[in-house]
Amino acid sequence: MPTSTKAADDPIYIRDLAVIINREPGTIRKWEREGRLPKRLHPKRGDRSWRYWTHAQVYGKGGIIE
């Protein structure tokens, strides 16, 4: 039986990011709205207009975690 793991190219949606950085999704939305996130860290939008970040944006050099 295969285990489910997140691949490095899977999108990281706002709820997942909130858990990763220990913040509420509303806080992340506020940072975006107020321009606190540098342009390179702005989320992308999927087919449903949901915010998502790439693995590199979150974990890469100059990413949210760094």
PDB file of N, CA, C and O in Angstrom, residues 2-33:
ATOM      1  N   PRO A   2       0.762   2.132  -1.003  1.00  0.00           N
ATOM      2  CA  PRO A   2       1.633   3.299  -1.087  1.00  0.00           C
ATOM      3  C   PRO A   2       1.301   4.314   0.005  1.00  0.00           C
ATOM      4  O   PRO A   2       0.167   4.455   0.425  1.00  0.00           O
ATOM      5  N   THR A   3       2.326   5.007   0.449  1.00  0.00           N
ATOM      6  CA  THR A   3       2.118   6.075   1.428  1.00  0.00           C
ATOM      7  C   THR A   3       2.014   7.395   0.683  1.00  0.00           C
ATOM      8  O   THR A   3       2.603   7.569  -0.379  1.00  0.00           O
ATOM      9  N   SER A   4       1.258   8.310   1.221  1.00  0.00           N
ATOM     10  CA  SER A   4       1.126   9.610   0.560  1.00  0.00           C
ATOM     11  C   SER A   4       2.154  10.568   1.137  1.00  0.00           C
ATOM     12  O   SER A   4       2.226  10.782   2.335  1.00  0.00           O
ATOM     13  N   THR A   5       2.981  11.095   0.261  1.00  0.00           N
ATOM     14  CA  THR A   5       3.965  12.091   0.655  1.00  0.00           C
ATOM     15  C   THR A   5       3.865  13.252  -0.313  1.00  0.00           C
ATOM     16  O   THR A   5       3.510  13.080  -1.470  1.00  0.00           O
ATOM     17  N   LYS A   6       4.167  14.417   0.166  1.00  0.00           N
ATOM     18  CA  LYS A   6       4.122  15.596  -0.677  1.00  0.00           C
ATOM     19  C   LYS A   6       5.418  15.701  -1.464  1.00  0.00           C
ATOM     20  O   LYS A   6       6.491  15.699  -0.894  1.00  0.00           O
ATOM     21  N   ALA A   7       5.294  15.772  -2.763  1.00  0.00           N
ATOM     22  CA  ALA A   7       6.465  15.921  -3.623  1.00  0.00           C
ATOM     23  C   ALA A   7       6.910  17.381  -3.614  1.00  0.00           C
ATOM     24  O   ALA A   7       6.127  18.285  -3.328  1.00  0.00           O
ATOM     25  N   ALA A   8       8.168  17.596  -3.933  1.00  0.00           N
ATOM     26  CA  ALA A   8       8.715  18.949  -3.935  1.00  0.00           C
ATOM     27  C   ALA A   8       8.025  19.855  -4.948  1.00  0.00           C
ATOM     28  O   ALA A   8       8.041  21.068  -4.800  1.00  0.00           O
ATOM     29  N   ASP A   9       7.395  19.271  -5.971  1.00  0.00           N
ATOM     30  CA  ASP A   9       6.725  20.112  -6.968  1.00  0.00           C
ATOM     31  C   ASP A   9       5.227  20.276  -6.690  1.00  0.00           C
ATOM     32  O   ASP A   9       4.539  20.935  -7.455  1.00  0.00           O
ATOM     33  N   ASP A  10       4.727  19.697  -5.597  1.00  0.00           N
ATOM     34  CA  ASP A  10       3.325  19.892  -5.227  1.00  0.00           C
ATOM     35  C   ASP A  10       3.125  21.308  -4.697  1.00  0.00           C
ATOM     36  O   ASP A  10       3.993  21.838  -3.990  1.00  0.00           O
ATOM     37  N   PRO A  11       2.000  21.921  -5.001  1.00  0.00           N
ATOM     38  CA  PRO A  11       1.744  23.262  -4.465  1.00  0.00           C
ATOM     39  C   PRO A  11       1.552  23.215  -2.951  1.00  0.00           C
ATOM     40  O   PRO A  11       1.084  22.225  -2.397  1.00  0.00           O
ATOM     41  N   ILE A  12       1.923  24.294  -2.295  1.00  0.00           N
ATOM     42  CA  ILE A  12       1.716  24.433  -0.860  1.00  0.00           C
ATOM     43  C   ILE A  12       0.632  25.487  -0.688  1.00  0.00           C
ATOM     44  O   ILE A  12       0.856  26.671  -0.939  1.00  0.00           O
ATOM     45  N   TYR A  13      -0.558  25.034  -0.314  1.00  0.00           N
ATOM     46  CA  TYR A  13      -1.702  25.937  -0.173  1.00  0.00           C
ATOM     47  C   TYR A  13      -1.635  26.681   1.148  1.00  0.00           C
ATOM     48  O   TYR A  13      -0.891  26.312   2.058  1.00  0.00           O
ATOM     49  N   ILE A  14      -2.420  27.727   1.262  1.00  0.00           N
ATOM     50  CA  ILE A  14      -2.325  28.647   2.394  1.00  0.00           C
ATOM     51  C   ILE A  14      -2.518  27.953   3.740  1.00  0.00           C
ATOM     52  O   ILE A  14      -1.822  28.269   4.697  1.00  0.00           O
ATOM     53  N   ARG A  15      -3.407  26.989   3.825  1.00  0.00           N
ATOM     54  CA  ARG A  15      -3.589  26.282   5.109  1.00  0.00           C
ATOM     55  C   ARG A  15      -2.337  25.499   5.484  1.00  0.00           C
ATOM     56  O   ARG A  15      -1.953  25.466   6.655  1.00  0.00           O
ATOM     57  N   ASP A  16      -1.704  24.878   4.501  1.00  0.00           N
ATOM     58  CA  ASP A  16      -0.462  24.148   4.766  1.00  0.00           C
ATOM     59  C   ASP A  16       0.655  25.111   5.165  1.00  0.00           C
ATOM     60  O   ASP A  16       1.414  24.850   6.101  1.00  0.00           O
ATOM     61  N   LEU A  17       0.755  26.229   4.449  1.00  0.00           N
ATOM     62  CA  LEU A  17       1.775  27.224   4.772  1.00  0.00           C
ATOM     63  C   LEU A  17       1.564  27.760   6.181  1.00  0.00           C
ATOM     64  O   LEU A  17       2.519  27.944   6.932  1.00  0.00           O
ATOM     65  N   ALA A  18       0.316  27.993   6.548  1.00  0.00           N
ATOM     66  CA  ALA A  18       0.007  28.501   7.890  1.00  0.00           C
ATOM     67  C   ALA A  18       0.521  27.550   8.965  1.00  0.00           C
ATOM     68  O   ALA A  18       1.099  27.980   9.969  1.00  0.00           O
ATOM     69  N   VAL A  19       0.358  26.257   8.747  1.00  0.00           N
ATOM     70  CA  VAL A  19       0.854  25.262   9.701  1.00  0.00           C
ATOM     71  C   VAL A  19       2.378  25.270   9.718  1.00  0.00           C
ATOM     72  O   VAL A  19       3.002  25.251  10.788  1.00  0.00           O
ATOM     73  N   ILE A  20       2.985  25.338   8.547  1.00  0.00           N
ATOM     74  CA  ILE A  20       4.446  25.302   8.437  1.00  0.00           C
ATOM     75  C   ILE A  20       5.076  26.472   9.190  1.00  0.00           C
ATOM     76  O   ILE A  20       6.076  26.300   9.890  1.00  0.00           O
ATOM     77  N   ILE A  21       4.498  27.669   9.061  1.00  0.00           N
ATOM     78  CA  ILE A  21       5.107  28.847   9.691  1.00  0.00           C
ATOM     79  C   ILE A  21       4.411  29.258  10.989  1.00  0.00           C
ATOM     80  O   ILE A  21       4.743  30.286  11.563  1.00  0.00           O
ATOM     81  N   ASN A  22       3.455  28.448  11.441  1.00  0.00           N
ATOM     82  CA  ASN A  22       2.768  28.681  12.709  1.00  0.00           C
ATOM     83  C   ASN A  22       2.071  30.051  12.753  1.00  0.00           C
ATOM     84  O   ASN A  22       2.230  30.818  13.703  1.00  0.00           O
ATOM     85  N   ARG A  23       1.320  30.347  11.699  1.00  0.00           N
ATOM     86  CA  ARG A  23       0.522  31.566  11.618  1.00  0.00           C
ATOM     87  C   ARG A  23      -0.861  31.200  11.105  1.00  0.00           C
ATOM     88  O   ARG A  23      -1.062  30.146  10.518  1.00  0.00           O
ATOM     89  N   GLU A  24      -1.814  32.094  11.282  1.00  0.00           N
ATOM     90  CA  GLU A  24      -3.164  31.897  10.770  1.00  0.00           C
ATOM     91  C   GLU A  24      -3.195  32.248   9.281  1.00  0.00           C
ATOM     92  O   GLU A  24      -2.465  33.160   8.848  1.00  0.00           O
ATOM     93  N   PRO A  25      -4.048  31.581   8.500  1.00  0.00           N
ATOM     94  CA  PRO A  25      -4.176  31.949   7.087  1.00  0.00           C
ATOM     95  C   PRO A  25      -4.514  33.434   6.894  1.00  0.00           C
ATOM     96  O   PRO A  25      -4.017  34.068   5.968  1.00  0.00           O
ATOM     97  N   GLY A  26      -5.319  33.980   7.773  1.00  0.00           N
ATOM     98  CA  GLY A  26      -5.674  35.403   7.675  1.00  0.00           C
ATOM     99  C   GLY A  26      -4.466  36.314   7.805  1.00  0.00           C
ATOM    100  O   GLY A  26      -4.403  37.371   7.170  1.00  0.00           O
ATOM    101  N   THR A  27      -3.519  35.921   8.614  1.00  0.00           N
ATOM    102  CA  THR A  27      -2.291  36.705   8.771  1.00  0.00           C
ATOM    103  C   THR A  27      -1.497  36.708   7.470  1.00  0.00           C
ATOM    104  O   THR A  27      -0.999  37.757   7.040  1.00  0.00           O
ATOM    105  N   ILE A  28      -1.423  35.567   6.831  1.00  0.00           N
ATOM    106  CA  ILE A  28      -0.692  35.468   5.566  1.00  0.00           C
ATOM    107  C   ILE A  28      -1.390  36.308   4.496  1.00  0.00           C
ATOM    108  O   ILE A  28      -0.736  37.016   3.730  1.00  0.00           O
ATOM    109  N   ARG A  29      -2.723  36.247   4.461  1.00  0.00           N
ATOM    110  CA  ARG A  29      -3.469  37.077   3.503  1.00  0.00           C
ATOM    111  C   ARG A  29      -3.219  38.558   3.761  1.00  0.00           C
ATOM    112  O   ARG A  29      -3.071  39.350   2.831  1.00  0.00           O
ATOM    113  N   LYS A  30      -3.163  38.934   5.043  1.00  0.00           N
ATOM    114  CA  LYS A  30      -2.907  40.330   5.414  1.00  0.00           C
ATOM    115  C   LYS A  30      -1.521  40.765   4.949  1.00  0.00           C
ATOM    116  O   LYS A  30      -1.354  41.866   4.418  1.00  0.00           O
ATOM    117  N   TRP A  31      -0.519  39.902   5.139  1.00  0.00           N
ATOM    118  CA  TRP A  31       0.831  40.231   4.678  1.00  0.00           C
ATOM    119  C   TRP A  31       0.841  40.487   3.179  1.00  0.00           C
ATOM    120  O   TRP A  31       1.475  41.422   2.706  1.00  0.00           O
ATOM    121  N   GLU A  32       0.104  39.656   2.453  1.00  0.00           N
ATOM    122  CA  GLU A  32       0.033  39.834   0.992  1.00  0.00           C
ATOM    123  C   GLU A  32      -0.657  41.155   0.646  1.00  0.00           C
ATOM    124  O   GLU A  32      -0.177  41.935  -0.161  1.00  0.00           O
ATOM    125  N   ARG A  33      -1.784  41.396   1.265  1.00  0.00           N
ATOM    126  CA  ARG A  33      -2.574  42.598   1.010  1.00  0.00           C
ATOM    127  C   ARG A  33      -1.796  43.873   1.331  1.00  0.00           C
ATOM    128  O   ARG A  33      -1.878  44.860   0.612  1.00  0.00           O
TER     129      ARG A  33
END
